[in-house]
XYZ file of C-alpha atoms in Angstrom:
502
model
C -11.822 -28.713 5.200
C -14.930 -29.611 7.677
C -15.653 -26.772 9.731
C -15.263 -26.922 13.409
C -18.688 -27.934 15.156
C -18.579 -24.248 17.256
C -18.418 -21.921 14.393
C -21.137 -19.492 12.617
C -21.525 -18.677 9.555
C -21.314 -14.354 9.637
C -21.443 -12.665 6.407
C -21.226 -9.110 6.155
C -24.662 -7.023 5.356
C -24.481 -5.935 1.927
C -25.490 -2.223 2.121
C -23.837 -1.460 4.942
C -20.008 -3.622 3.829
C -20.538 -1.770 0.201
C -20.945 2.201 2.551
C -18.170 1.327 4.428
C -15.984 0.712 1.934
C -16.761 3.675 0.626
C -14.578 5.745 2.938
C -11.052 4.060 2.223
C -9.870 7.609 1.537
C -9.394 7.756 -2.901
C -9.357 11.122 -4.476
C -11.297 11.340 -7.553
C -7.459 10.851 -9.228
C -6.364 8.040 -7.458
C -10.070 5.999 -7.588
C -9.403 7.020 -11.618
C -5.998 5.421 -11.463
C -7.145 2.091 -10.811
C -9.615 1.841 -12.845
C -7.141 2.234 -15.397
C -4.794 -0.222 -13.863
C -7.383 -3.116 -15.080
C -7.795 -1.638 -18.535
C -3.797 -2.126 -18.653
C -4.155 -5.643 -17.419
C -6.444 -6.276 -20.397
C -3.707 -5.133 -22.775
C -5.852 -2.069 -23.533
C -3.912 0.623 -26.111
C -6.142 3.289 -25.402
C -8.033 4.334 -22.557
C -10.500 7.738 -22.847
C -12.120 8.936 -19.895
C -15.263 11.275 -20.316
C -16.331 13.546 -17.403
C -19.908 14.913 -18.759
C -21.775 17.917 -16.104
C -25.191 17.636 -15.384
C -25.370 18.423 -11.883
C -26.404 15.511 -9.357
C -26.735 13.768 -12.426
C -23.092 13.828 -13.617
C -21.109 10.565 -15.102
C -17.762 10.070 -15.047
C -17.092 6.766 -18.053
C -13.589 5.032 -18.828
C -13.558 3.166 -21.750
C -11.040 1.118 -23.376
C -10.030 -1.388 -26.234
C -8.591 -4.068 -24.007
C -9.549 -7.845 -24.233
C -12.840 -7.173 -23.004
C -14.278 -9.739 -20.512
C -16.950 -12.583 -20.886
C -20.056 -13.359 -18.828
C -18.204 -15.286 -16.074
C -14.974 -13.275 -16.226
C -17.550 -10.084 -15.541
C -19.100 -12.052 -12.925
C -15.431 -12.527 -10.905
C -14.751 -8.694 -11.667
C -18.022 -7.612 -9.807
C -17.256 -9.829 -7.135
C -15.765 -8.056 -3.793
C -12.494 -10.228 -2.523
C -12.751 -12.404 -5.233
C -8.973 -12.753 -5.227
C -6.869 -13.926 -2.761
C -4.148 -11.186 -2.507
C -1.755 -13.658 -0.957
C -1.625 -16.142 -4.100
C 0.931 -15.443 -6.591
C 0.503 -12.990 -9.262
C 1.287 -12.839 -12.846
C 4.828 -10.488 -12.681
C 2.607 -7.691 -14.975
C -0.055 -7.864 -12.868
C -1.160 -4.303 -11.158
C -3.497 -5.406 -8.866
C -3.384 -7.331 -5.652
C -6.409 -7.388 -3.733
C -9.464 -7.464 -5.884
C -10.983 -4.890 -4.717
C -9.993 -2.010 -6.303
C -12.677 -2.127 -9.486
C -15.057 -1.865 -6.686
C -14.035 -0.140 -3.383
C -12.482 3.123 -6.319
C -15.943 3.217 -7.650
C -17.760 3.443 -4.444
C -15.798 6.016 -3.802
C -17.365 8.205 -6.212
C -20.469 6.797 -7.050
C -23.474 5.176 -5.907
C -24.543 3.184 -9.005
C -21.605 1.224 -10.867
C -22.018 -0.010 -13.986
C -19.657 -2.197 -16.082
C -19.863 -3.269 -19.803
C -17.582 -5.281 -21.589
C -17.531 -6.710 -25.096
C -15.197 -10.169 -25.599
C -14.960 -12.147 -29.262
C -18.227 -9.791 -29.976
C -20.446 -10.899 -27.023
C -21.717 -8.111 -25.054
C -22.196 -8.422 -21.278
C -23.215 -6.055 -18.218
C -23.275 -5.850 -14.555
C -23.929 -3.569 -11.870
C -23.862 -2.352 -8.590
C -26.465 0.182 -7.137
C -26.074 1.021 -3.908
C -29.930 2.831 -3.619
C -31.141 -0.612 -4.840
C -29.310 -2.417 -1.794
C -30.324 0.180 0.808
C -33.962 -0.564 -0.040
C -33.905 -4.307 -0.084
C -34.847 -5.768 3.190
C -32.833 -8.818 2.975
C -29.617 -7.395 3.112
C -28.488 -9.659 0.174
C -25.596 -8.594 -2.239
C -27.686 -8.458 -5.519
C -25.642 -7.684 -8.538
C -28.137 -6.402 -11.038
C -27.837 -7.619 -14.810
C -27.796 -4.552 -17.388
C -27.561 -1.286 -17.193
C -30.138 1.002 -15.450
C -32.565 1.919 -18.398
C -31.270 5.488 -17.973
C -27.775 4.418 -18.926
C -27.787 3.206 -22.076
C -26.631 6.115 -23.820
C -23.764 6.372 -21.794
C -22.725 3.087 -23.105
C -23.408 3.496 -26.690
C -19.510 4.086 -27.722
C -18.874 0.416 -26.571
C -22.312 -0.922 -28.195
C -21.286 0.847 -31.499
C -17.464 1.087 -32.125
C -15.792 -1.443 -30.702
C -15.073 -5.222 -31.302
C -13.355 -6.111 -27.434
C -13.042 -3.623 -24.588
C -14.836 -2.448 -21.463
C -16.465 0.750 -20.062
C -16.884 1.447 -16.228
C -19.662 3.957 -15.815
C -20.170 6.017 -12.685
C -23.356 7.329 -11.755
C -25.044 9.303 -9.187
C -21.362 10.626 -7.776
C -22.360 11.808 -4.423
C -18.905 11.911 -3.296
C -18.130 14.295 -5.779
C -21.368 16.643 -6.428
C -20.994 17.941 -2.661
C -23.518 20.492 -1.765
C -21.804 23.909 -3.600
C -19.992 22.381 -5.979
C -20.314 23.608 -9.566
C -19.683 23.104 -13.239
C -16.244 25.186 -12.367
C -14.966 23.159 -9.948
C -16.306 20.092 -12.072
C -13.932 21.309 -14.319
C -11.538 22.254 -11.867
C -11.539 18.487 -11.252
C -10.797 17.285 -14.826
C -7.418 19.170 -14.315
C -6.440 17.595 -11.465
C -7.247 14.537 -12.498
C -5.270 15.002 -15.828
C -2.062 16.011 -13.846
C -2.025 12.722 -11.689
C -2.283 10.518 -14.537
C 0.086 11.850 -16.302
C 2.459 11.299 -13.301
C 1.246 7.857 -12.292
C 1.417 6.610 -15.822
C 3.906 8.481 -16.896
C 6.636 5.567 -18.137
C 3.203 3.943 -19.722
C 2.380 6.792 -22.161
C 5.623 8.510 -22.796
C 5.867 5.663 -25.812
C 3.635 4.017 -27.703
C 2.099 1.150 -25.276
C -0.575 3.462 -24.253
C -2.787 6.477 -25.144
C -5.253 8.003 -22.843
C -7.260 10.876 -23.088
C -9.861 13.086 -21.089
C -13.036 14.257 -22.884
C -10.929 13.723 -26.315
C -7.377 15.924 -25.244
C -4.627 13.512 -25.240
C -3.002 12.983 -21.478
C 0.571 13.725 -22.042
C 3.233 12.450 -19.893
C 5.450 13.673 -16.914
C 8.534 12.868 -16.024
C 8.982 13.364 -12.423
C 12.907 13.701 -13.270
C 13.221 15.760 -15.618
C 15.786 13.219 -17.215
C 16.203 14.729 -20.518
C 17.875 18.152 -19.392
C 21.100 18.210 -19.684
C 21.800 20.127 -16.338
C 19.867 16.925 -14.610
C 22.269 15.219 -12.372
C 21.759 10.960 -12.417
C 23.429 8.523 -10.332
C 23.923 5.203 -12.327
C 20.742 2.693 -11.595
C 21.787 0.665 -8.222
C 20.064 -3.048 -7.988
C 19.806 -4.383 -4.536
C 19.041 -8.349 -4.751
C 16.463 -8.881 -1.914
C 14.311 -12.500 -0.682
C 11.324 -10.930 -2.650
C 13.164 -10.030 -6.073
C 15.113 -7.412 -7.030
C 14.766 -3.248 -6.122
C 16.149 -1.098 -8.641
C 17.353 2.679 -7.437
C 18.341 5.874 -9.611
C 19.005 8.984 -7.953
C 18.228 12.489 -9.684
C 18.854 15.909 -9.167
C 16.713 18.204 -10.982
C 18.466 21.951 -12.399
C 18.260 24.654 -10.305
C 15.824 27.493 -11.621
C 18.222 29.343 -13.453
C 19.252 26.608 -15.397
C 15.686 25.986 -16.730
C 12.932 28.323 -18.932
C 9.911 29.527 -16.932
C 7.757 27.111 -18.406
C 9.947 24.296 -18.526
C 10.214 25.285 -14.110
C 6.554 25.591 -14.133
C 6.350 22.156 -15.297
C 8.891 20.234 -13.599
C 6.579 21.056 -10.272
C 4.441 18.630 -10.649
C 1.008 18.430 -9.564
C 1.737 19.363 -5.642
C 4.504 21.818 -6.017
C 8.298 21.691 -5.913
C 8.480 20.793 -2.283
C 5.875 18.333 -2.270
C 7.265 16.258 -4.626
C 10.677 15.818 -3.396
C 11.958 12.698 -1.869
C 11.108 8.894 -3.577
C 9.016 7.907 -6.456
C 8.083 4.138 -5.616
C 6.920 2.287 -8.936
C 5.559 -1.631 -9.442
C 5.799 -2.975 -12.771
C 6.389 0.839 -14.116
C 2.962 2.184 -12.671
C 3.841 5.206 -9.780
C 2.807 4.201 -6.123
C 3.942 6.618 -4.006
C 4.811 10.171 -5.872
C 7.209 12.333 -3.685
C 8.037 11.127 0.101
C 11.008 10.329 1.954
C 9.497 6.771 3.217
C 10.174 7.659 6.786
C 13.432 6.952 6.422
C 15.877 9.716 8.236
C 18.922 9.254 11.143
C 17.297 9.035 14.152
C 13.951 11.062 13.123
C 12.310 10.700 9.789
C 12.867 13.441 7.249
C 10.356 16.348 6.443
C 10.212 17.693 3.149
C 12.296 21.006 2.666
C 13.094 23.815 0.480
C 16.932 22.635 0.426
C 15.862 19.045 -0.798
C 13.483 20.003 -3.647
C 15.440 19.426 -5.998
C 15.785 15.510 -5.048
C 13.908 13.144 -6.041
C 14.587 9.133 -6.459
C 12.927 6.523 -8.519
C 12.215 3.223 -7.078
C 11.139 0.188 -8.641
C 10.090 -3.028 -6.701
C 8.458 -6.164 -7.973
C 5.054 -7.096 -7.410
C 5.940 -10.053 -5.926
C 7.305 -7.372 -2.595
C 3.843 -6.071 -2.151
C 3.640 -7.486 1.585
C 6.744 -6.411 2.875
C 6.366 -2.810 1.364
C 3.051 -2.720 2.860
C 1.198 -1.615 -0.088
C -2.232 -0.991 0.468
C -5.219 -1.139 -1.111
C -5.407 2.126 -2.782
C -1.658 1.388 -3.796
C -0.487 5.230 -2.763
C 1.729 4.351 0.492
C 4.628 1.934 0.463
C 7.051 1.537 3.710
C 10.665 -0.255 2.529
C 11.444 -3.162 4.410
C 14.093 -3.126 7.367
C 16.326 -5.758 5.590
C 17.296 -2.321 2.645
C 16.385 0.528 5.044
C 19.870 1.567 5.635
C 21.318 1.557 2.128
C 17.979 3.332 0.624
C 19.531 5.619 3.777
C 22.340 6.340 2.556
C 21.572 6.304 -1.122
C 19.093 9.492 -0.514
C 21.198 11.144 2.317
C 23.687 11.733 -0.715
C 21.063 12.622 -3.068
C 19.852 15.352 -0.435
C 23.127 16.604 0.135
C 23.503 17.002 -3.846
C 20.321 18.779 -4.201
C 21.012 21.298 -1.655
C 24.357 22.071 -2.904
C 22.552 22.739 -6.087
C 19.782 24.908 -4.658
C 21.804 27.025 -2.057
C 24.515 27.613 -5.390
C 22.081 28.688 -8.051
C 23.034 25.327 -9.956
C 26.512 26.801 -10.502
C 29.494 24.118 -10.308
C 31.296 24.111 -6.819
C 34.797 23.140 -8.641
C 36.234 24.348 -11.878
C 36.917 22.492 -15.396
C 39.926 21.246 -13.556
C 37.786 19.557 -11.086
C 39.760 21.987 -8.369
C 37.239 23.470 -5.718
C 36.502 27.195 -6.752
C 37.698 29.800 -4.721
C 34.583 31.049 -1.950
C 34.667 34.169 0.420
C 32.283 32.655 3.260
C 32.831 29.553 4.187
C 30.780 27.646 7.110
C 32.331 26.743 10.780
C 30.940 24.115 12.911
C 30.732 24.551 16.817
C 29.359 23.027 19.560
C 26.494 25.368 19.238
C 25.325 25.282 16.076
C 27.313 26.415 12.424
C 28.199 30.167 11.538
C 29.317 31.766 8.628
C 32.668 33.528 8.244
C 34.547 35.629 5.602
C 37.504 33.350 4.111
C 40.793 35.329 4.851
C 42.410 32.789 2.618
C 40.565 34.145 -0.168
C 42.875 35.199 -2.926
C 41.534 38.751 -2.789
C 40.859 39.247 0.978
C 44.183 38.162 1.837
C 45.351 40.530 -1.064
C 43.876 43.389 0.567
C 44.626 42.362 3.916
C 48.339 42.263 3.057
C 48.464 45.472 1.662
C 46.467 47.001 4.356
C 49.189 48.012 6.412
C 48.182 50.067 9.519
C 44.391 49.924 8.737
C 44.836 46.128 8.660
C 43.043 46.068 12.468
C 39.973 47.747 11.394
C 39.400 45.997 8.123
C 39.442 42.593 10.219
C 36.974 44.617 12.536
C 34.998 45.535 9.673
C 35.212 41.603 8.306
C 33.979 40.293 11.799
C 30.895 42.956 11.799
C 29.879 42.028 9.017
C 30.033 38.259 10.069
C 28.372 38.491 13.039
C 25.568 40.706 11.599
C 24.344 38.369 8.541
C 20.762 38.946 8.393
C 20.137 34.899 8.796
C 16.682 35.049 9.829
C 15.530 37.434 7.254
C 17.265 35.253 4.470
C 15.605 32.501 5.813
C 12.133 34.365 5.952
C 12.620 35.248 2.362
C 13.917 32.356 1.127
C 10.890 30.174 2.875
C 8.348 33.099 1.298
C 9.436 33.265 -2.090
C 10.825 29.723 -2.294
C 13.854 30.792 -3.700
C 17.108 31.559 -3.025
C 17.954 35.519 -2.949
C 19.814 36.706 -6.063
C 23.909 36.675 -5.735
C 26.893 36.707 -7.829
C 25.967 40.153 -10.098
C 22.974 38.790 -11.231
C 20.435 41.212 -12.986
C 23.799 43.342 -12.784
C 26.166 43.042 -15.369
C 27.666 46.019 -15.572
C 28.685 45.537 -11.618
C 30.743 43.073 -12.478
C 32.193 44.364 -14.815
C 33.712 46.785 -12.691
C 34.532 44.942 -9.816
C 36.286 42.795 -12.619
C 38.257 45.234 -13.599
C 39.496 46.375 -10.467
C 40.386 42.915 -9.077
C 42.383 42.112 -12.306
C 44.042 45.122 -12.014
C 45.067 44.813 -8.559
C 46.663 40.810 -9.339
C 48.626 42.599 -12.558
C 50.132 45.627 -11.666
C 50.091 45.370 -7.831
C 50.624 42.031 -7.118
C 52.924 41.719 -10.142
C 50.885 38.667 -11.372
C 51.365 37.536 -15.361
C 48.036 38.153 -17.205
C 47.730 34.819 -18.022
C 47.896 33.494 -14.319
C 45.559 36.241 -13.051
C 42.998 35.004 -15.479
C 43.420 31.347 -14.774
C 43.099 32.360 -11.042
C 39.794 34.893 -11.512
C 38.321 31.657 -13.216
C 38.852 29.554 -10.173
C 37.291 32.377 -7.885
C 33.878 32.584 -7.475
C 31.548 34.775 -8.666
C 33.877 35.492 -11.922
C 33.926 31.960 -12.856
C 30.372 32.646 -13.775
C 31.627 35.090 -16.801
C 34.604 33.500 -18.571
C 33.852 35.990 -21.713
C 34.488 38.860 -19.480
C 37.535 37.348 -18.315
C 38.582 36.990 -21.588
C 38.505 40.168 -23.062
C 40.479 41.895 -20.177
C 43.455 43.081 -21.746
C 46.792 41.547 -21.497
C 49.060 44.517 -21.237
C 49.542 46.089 -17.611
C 49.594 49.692 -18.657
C 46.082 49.415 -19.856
C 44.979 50.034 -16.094
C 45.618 53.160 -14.513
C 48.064 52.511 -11.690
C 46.418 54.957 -9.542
């Protein structure tokens, strides 16, 4: 194409394009992440990361055993913008803009260095950004080799290793802030351990891919918790779209009770139970966006809650959607086109409503082996103002005792409408936001309260009520909270004159 006689030529300054770039906004984690997203590319099997302390002087190395790279293929690596993002990728490919090798690392470091070995020909590049700053030309000079300080650092490629790269960060001035020390260096190596094994999760729960931190194997985790049995699934929903196809599945995870402490501890994830709710967004099986509702929402978007965090919903677009999710650079945001909007909508408004049954019930079932609903003493009432909460008089044992009541009958539906209208809300909502938990019901920690209560209530059905043993069990089963203790209910005795009339 001839250019147009008015036009300059306007190339960016080198030092000050490469410090610029350097405040995309990557964590340590995330900047980690894509490195490791090329090492997949090149078919790599293993991946170990070494984090070594020495101050100012600290290096931070990945190192794999992909395909390695030749001197030209290096070359195009180094190389800001080298790829077009709007040309069409390979359907494995991770990457989209070709910057990510470069803009991660200068988001850590002021000196990159890469290394890669291909069909047993070694070759090296680097960028230094003190070397820049000092020349006067404001060129963008890619040095050849490593800094003579560096070799070491690059020995296990040198020495071991047929194929494969290492990217080597030096002088990481964006990590060694002034007061930072060897424990929050280490500090560091945690959190960074915890996001990979959440963004790679589906990569390293087999046997594609191993990687490890300063030799300790990463091991993987599943945002979904998909092998406990008390996990609830929807079956995976594929919505055909102009850009390929989306794939949903909709999980909610067991309620605390239903779990061990460290199996709870766990399923957290790296940012906490209510921080990870809402969708996990995935291209080609590599996490995006880990926990967020996508703005998505009736009328106003959605804010993560203690009733929803229990939901959470995989999402898996092709890479060939990039655009209209709006994936950026530092692939952690995504933004679902308007065209699928409504039925990712409605898909998670069910999943919410799911989750919070779960959490506000303790994980218990709402409807018995029968699939009947279970029998509940409050039950909610919508107004104009708001909702309140009100006693059940339908309830097979409050409308037992209301029937015998006789003349008191008035001031135990007094009693009933106190205690309605003087729920502590407030307070259960303060303690439930404070402890992140919903407050202990149904006997629990107290089993010899129900017991009693038990006893009293089957009593009542059999030799007041004149119910058949039988039926009176079959109905305490349907009642909630004794549907929680079927044993109990089954060793009540089946003869009425084991109860003491009086």
């Amino acid at each position: 194409m001839k250019y147009p006689n008015n036009s300059r030529n306007a190339p960016p300054k080198a030092g000050a394009m490469l410090e610029a770039l350097r405040g995309l906004g990557y964590s340590t984690a995330t900047a980690l992440a894509d490195i490791i997203d090329n090492s997949i590319a090149a078919n790599a099997s293993k991946v170990d990361i070494l984090f070594k302390w020495n101050g100012k002087q600290s290096v931070i190395s990945v190192l794999d055993d992909g395909s390695g790279m030749d001197d030209s293929e290096l070359d195009l690596a180094m190389r800001l913008g080298e790829r077009n993002p709007i040309i069409e990728r390979q359907s494995h490919d991770l990457g989209r803009f070709g910057l990510g090798l470069k803009t991660a690392s200068f988001s850590q470091c002021r000196r990159l260095t890469v290394a890669s070995r291909k069909a047993g020909n070694l070759n090296c590049l680097r960028w230094d950004l003190d070397v820049l700053a000092a020349c006067g030309d404001d060129g963008w000079h890619l040095l050849e080799g490593p800094d003579e300080n560096s070799m070491g650092f690059l020995a296990p490629l040198y020495a071991t290793q047929d194929a494969g790269t290492i990217v080597l960060w030096e002088i990481p001035d964006r990590i060694i802030t002034p007061g930072f020390c060897e424990q929050d260096f280490l500090d560091l190596i945690d959190r960074v351990e915890r996001h990979l094994a959440m963004v790679f999760h589906r990569f390293i729960s087999g046997s594609r891919l191993q990687i490890s931190i300063n030799g300790k194997r990463v091991e993987p985790w599943d945002p979904f918790l998909t092998r406990h049995p008390a996990t609830w699934s929807s079956p995976t929903e594929r919505i055909l779209t102009e850009y390929g196809t989306v794939e949903v599945r909709c999980h909610v995870l067991p309620h605390k009770d239903r779990m061990e402490a460290r199996e709870h501890d766990s399923a957290a994830g790296p940012d906490g139970w209510t921080a990870q709710q809402g969708f996990y967004v995935y291209r080609n099986e590599r996490l995006l966006v880990s926990g967020s509702w996508l703005g998505l929402g009736r009328g106003r978007s959605w804010t993560k809650e203690e009733a929803h965090r229990l939901a959470r919903i995989r999402l898996d677009i092709p890479n060939t959607a990039d655009a209209e999710w709006k994936i950026d650079v530092r692939k952690s945001s995504a933004r679902p086109p308007v065209s699928i909007r409504e039925r990712l909508t409605r898909l998670a408004e069910d999943t919410r409503e799911r989750a919070r049954r779960v959490f506000a019930h303790r994980g218990q079932p709402l409807r018995t082996g029968n699939n009947e609903p279970l029998a509940q003493a409050w039950r909610t009432e919508h107004f104009k103002g708001g909702i309140r909460y009100r006693i059940d008089p339908e309830h097979p044992l409050i409308k037992s005792v209301l029937e015998d009541a006789g003349a008191i009958e008035p001031q135990i539906r007094a009693m009933l409408r106190i205690i309605e209208e003087t729920i502590p809300v407030q307070r259960i909502w303060l303690d439930t936001t404070e402890a992140r938990e919903t407050p202990r019901t149904g006997f629990a920690g107290d089993p010899s309260a129900v017991e009693t209560v038990l006893s009293v209530v089957y009593g009542s059905m059999v030799l007041r009520k004149g119910i058949p043993p039988a039926q009176a069990k079959a109905l305490l089963l349907n009642m909630n909270p004794f549907n929680n203790y079927p044993d109990l209910i089954s060793k009540l005795p089946d003869k009425p004159d084991a109860y003491d009339k009086e």
